[in-house]
Structure formats: structure tokens, C-alpha cells
Coordinates of C-alpha atoms in Angstrom, one line a residue:
X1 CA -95.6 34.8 -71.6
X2 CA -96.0 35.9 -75.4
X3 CA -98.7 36.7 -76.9
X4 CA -100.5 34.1 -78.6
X5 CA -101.1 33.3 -82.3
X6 CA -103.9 36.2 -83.4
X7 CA -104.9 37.1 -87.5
X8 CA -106.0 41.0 -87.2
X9 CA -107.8 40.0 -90.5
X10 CA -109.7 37.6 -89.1
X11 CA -110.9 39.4 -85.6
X12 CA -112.2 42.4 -88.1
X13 CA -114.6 40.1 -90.1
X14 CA -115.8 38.3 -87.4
X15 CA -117.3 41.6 -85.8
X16 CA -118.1 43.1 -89.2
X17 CA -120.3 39.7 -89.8
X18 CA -122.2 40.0 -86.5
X19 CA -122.3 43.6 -87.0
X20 CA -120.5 44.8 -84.5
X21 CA -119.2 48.1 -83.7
X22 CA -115.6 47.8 -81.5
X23 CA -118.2 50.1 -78.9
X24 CA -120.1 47.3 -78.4
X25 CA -117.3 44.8 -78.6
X26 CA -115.7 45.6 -75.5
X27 CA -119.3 46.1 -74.2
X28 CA -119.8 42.6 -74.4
X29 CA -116.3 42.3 -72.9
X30 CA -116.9 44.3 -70.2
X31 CA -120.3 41.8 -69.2
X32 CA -117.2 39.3 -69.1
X33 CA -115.1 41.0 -66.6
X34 CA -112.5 42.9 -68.9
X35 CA -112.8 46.4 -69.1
X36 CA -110.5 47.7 -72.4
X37 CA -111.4 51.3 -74.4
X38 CA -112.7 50.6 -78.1
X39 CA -109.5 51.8 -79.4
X40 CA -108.0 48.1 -78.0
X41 CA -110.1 46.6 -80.7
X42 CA -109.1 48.7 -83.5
X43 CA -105.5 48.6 -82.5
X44 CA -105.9 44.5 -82.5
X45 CA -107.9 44.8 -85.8
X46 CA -105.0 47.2 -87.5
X47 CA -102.3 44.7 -86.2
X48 CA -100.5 47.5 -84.5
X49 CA -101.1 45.2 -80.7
X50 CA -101.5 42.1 -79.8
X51 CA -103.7 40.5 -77.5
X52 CA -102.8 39.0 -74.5
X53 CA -104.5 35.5 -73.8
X54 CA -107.5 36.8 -71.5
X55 CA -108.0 39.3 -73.8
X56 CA -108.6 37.0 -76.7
X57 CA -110.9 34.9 -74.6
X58 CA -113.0 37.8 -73.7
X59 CA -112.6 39.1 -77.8
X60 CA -113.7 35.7 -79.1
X61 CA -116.7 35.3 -76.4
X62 CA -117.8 39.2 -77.7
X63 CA -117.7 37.7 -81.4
X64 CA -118.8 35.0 -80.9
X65 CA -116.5 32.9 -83.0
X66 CA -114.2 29.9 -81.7
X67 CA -110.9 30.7 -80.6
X68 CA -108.9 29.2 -82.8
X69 CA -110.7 31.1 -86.0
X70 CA -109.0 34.4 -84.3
X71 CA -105.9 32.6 -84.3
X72 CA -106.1 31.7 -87.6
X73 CA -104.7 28.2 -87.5
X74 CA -105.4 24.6 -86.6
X75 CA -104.3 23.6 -83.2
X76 CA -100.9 21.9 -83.0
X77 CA -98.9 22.8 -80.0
X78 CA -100.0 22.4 -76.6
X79 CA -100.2 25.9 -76.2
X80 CA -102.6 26.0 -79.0
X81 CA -104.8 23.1 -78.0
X82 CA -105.3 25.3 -75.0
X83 CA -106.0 28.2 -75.7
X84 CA -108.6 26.7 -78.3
X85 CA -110.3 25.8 -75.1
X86 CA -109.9 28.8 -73.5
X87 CA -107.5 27.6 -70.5
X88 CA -105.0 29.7 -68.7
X89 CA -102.1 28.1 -68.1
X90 CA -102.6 28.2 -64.3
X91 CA -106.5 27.0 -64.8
X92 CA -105.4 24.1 -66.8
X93 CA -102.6 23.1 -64.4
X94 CA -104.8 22.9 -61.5
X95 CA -107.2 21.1 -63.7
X96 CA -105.3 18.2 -64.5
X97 CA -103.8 17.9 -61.0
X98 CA -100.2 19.6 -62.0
X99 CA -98.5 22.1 -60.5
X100 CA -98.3 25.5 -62.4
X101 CA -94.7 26.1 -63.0
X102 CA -94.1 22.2 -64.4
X103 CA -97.3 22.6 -66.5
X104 CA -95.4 26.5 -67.6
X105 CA -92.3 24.3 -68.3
X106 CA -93.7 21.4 -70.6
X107 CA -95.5 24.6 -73.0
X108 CA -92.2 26.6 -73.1
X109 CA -89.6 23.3 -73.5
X110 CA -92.3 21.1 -75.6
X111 CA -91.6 18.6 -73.9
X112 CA -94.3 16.5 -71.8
X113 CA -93.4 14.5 -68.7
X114 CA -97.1 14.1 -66.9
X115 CA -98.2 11.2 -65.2
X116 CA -100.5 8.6 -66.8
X117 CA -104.0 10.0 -64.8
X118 CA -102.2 13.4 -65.6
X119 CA -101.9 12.8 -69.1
X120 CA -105.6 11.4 -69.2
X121 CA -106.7 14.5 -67.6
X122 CA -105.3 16.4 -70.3
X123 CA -107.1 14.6 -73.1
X124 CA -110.1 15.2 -71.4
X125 CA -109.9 18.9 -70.8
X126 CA -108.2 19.4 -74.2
X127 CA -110.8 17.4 -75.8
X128 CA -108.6 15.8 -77.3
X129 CA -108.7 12.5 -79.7
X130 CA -106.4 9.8 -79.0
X131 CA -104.5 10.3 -82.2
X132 CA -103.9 14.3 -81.5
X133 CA -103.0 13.6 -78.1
X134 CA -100.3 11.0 -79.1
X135 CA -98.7 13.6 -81.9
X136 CA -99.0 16.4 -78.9
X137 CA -97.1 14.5 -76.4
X138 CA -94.5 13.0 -78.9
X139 CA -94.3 16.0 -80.7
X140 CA -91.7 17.5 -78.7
X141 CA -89.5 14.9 -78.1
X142 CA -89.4 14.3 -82.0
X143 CA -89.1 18.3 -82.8
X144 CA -86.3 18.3 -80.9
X145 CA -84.3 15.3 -81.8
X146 CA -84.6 16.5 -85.5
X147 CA -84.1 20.0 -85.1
X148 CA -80.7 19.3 -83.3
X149 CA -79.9 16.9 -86.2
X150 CA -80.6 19.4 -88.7
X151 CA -78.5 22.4 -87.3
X152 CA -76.0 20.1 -86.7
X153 CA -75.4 18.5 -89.7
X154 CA -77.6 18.5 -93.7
X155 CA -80.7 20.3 -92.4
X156 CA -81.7 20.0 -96.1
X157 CA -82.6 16.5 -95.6
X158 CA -84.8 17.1 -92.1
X159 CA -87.1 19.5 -93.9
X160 CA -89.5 16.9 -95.3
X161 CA -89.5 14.9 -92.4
X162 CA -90.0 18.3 -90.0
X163 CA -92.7 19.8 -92.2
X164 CA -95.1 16.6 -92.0
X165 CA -94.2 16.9 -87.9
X166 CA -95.1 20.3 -87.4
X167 CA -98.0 20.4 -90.4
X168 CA -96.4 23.6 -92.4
X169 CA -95.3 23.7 -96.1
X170 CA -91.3 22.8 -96.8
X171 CA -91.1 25.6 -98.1
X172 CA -91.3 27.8 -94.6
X173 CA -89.4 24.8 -92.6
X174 CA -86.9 24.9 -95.0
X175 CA -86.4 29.0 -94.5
X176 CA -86.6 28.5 -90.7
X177 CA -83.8 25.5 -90.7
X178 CA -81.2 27.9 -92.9
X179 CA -81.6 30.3 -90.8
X180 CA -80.7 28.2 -87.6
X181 CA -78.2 26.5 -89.4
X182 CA -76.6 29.5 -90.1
X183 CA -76.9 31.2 -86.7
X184 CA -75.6 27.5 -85.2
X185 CA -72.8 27.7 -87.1
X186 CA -72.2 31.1 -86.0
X187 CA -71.5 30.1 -82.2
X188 CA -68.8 27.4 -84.0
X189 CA -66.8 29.5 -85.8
X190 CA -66.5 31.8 -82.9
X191 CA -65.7 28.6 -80.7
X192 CA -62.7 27.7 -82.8
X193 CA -61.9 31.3 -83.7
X194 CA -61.2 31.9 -80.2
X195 CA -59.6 28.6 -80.1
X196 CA -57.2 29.2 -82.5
X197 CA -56.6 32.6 -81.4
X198 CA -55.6 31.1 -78.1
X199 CA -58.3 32.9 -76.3
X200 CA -58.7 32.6 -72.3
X201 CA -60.8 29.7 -71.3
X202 CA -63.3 32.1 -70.0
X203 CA -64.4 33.6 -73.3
X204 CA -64.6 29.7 -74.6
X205 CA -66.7 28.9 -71.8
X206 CA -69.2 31.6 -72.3
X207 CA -69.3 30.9 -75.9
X208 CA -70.2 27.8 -75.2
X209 CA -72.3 28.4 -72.6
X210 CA -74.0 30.8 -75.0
X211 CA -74.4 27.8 -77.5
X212 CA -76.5 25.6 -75.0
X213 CA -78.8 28.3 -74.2
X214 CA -79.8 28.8 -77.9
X215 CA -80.2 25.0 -78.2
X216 CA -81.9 24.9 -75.0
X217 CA -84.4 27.4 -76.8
X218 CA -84.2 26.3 -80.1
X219 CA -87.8 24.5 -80.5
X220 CA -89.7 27.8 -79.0
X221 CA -87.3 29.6 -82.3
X222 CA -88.4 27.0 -84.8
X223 CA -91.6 27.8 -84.3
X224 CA -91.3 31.2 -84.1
X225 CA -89.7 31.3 -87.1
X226 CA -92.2 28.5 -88.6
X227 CA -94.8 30.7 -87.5
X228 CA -93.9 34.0 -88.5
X229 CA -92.7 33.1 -92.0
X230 CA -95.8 34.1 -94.8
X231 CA -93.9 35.0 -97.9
X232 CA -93.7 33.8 -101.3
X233 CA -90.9 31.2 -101.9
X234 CA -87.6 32.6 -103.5

């Protein structure tokens, strides 16, 4: 599983404000059940690692600060609404009566197929208001539906539209669809490269099966790419 979203910035001043040294950070942690050397914190802090989920649980408990203010963003994503409550995936699951590897499946595909009590479960654990859960469940469905019909075709005109769904400026969409576009368009000219070429029907196939795994994936790289993308516009 990635990591999840963290802001190194952020996790320094929250222990600088409670005057905290990373000593007695991972003292609290350790009263929590995670044992990790100072060094973890620092490295966290610096930026040069990432924590995994239990470890920003146990980091945001020691600091005393709300999730989501070490992740430096406003929930969106399942994911996100989770791990703003401090859920594992697995702990979650068997909270809303679903098994773990569908629950695994509907965070990694964005896509949400759990039954009405399931669904109501989820609001309830996610404390969530009826409004955020209808834009987390649709979400996906919607995110992918555009997505597909931007890398496929104009994505110029799907950046407003994608921007408002995912709640990031046009200005990073609009970098993360060019760059899909362009690695979509890729796996085509290869296709008919080969075509032309006359190419065995083995090397067409795995081309395109190469294709449907990227598009398989292509929500989890949106955001990635949605996510990752900080700098000034060009």
C-alpha cells in the first residue's frame, strides 16, 4: 500500500508548537504501541521518508493534532476520509461488515460497489455528511468516465469539469491530463506502428494488453499526478 498524503512542514510545527522534542515524540508513540528511534521523526520532518499509515496515527496521537492537518489537505478520496479517522483498511472493512480485499479494491479502483446497510455503515464510521458521502461514492464513477474521455480525445475541454470533481486548481489538472494524454497516445502510435510494420499479432496483443493495464490504473495516476504537482504555472 503507499504511503499516504504527509507535509514534512507541517509534522515539524506541530511538535515545535507543543514543544516537543522528536525524544519525546516517539515517547508518546511508544505509550501507543509503536516503538521507532527519534531519528524516524527527523527523517519524516526532513522529508527524506515517509510514514507508513500506523505510523502517522501514532505521530498525530504524539502531537496531538488531527490527521488530516499532517496530511496537509482536505479529505476527498476515500482513502483520505479514512485515514482522517484513523482506520486501517482492514479495521474499517470489518467495521462496515465488508470483506477486506473488496473494501482494498473500492480504495485502489475508486470505485464503490457496497450494499445499502454497507454504505450506511460507512457514513457513519467516516462521519461523513450526506452530501460528502454522495461526492465520495460518485466520485469514482465520474473520475473515471472523464478521465477516459479526456485521454481519449480534447482533454483540454475535461480540465474545468475534472478540477471542480476532484477540488484542485486547473492549472495542476490541466498538467496531469497532458501528461496522460501524451503517454496514451504513446501506446497508439506503437499500436499502429507495429501495425503498419506488419508486426506478429503477439507484440499487438501485448501492446494492447499493455494499454488496458494503464487505463485500468489510470485514476490511482491522475491523482498521483494531481497530487504531486506544486509548481508555479508555466
Amino acid at each position: 500500500m503507499p504511503h499516504p498524503p504527509f507535509s514534512p512542514a507541517q509534522a515539524r510545527a506541530a511538535r515545535l508548537r507543543i514543544g516537543l522534542t522528536p525524544d519525546q515524540v516517539v515517547a508518546a508513540m511508544a505509550q501507543l504501541g509503536l516503538y521507532r528511534p527519534a531519528a524516524a521523526v527527523l527523517s519524516w520532518e526532513q522529508g527524506v521518508l515517509a510514514p507508513s499509515e500506523t505510523e502517522l496515527f501514532a505521530l498525530a496521537s504524539a502531537l496531538w493534532c488531527p490527521v488530516p492537518e499532517l496530511m496537509a489537505l482536505h479529505p476527498r478520496s476515500l482513502r483520505e476520509h479514512r485515514l482522517a479517522r484513523q482506520f486501517t483498511a482492514d479495521r474499517l472493512a470489518e467495521r462496515i461488515g465488508m470483506d477486506a480485499p473488496t473494501y482494498a479494491r473500492a480504495e485502489q479502483d475508486h470505485h464503490w460497489a457496497g450494499t445499502n446497510r454497507q454504505t450506511l455503515l460507512l457514513a457513519e464510521a467516516l462521519g461523513l455528511e450526506p452530501d460528502q458521502l454522495l461526492r465520495v461514492i460518485r466520485q469514482a464513477g465520474d473520475l473515471d468516465t472523464l478521465l477516459r474521455q479526456a485521454v481519449e480525445g480534447r482533454w483540454k475541454q475535461h480540465t474545468a469539469p475534472l478540477a471542480r470533481l476532484v477540488n484542485a486548481p486547473e492549472r495542476t489538472v490541466a498538467r496531469a491530463l497532458r501528461t496522460l494524454h501524451k503517454e496514451h497516445g504513446r501506446f497508439n502510435e506503437a499500436y499502429m506502428g507495429h501495425l503498419v510494420a506488419r508486426s506478429d499479432d503477439t507484440r499487438l496483443r501485448e501492446i494492447a494488453a499493455e494499454r488496458a493495464t494503464w487505463l485500468h490504473d489510470l485514476t490511482r495516476r491522475f491523482l498521483a499526478l494531481v497530487g504531486q504537482d506544486d509548481g508555479p504555472s508555466s
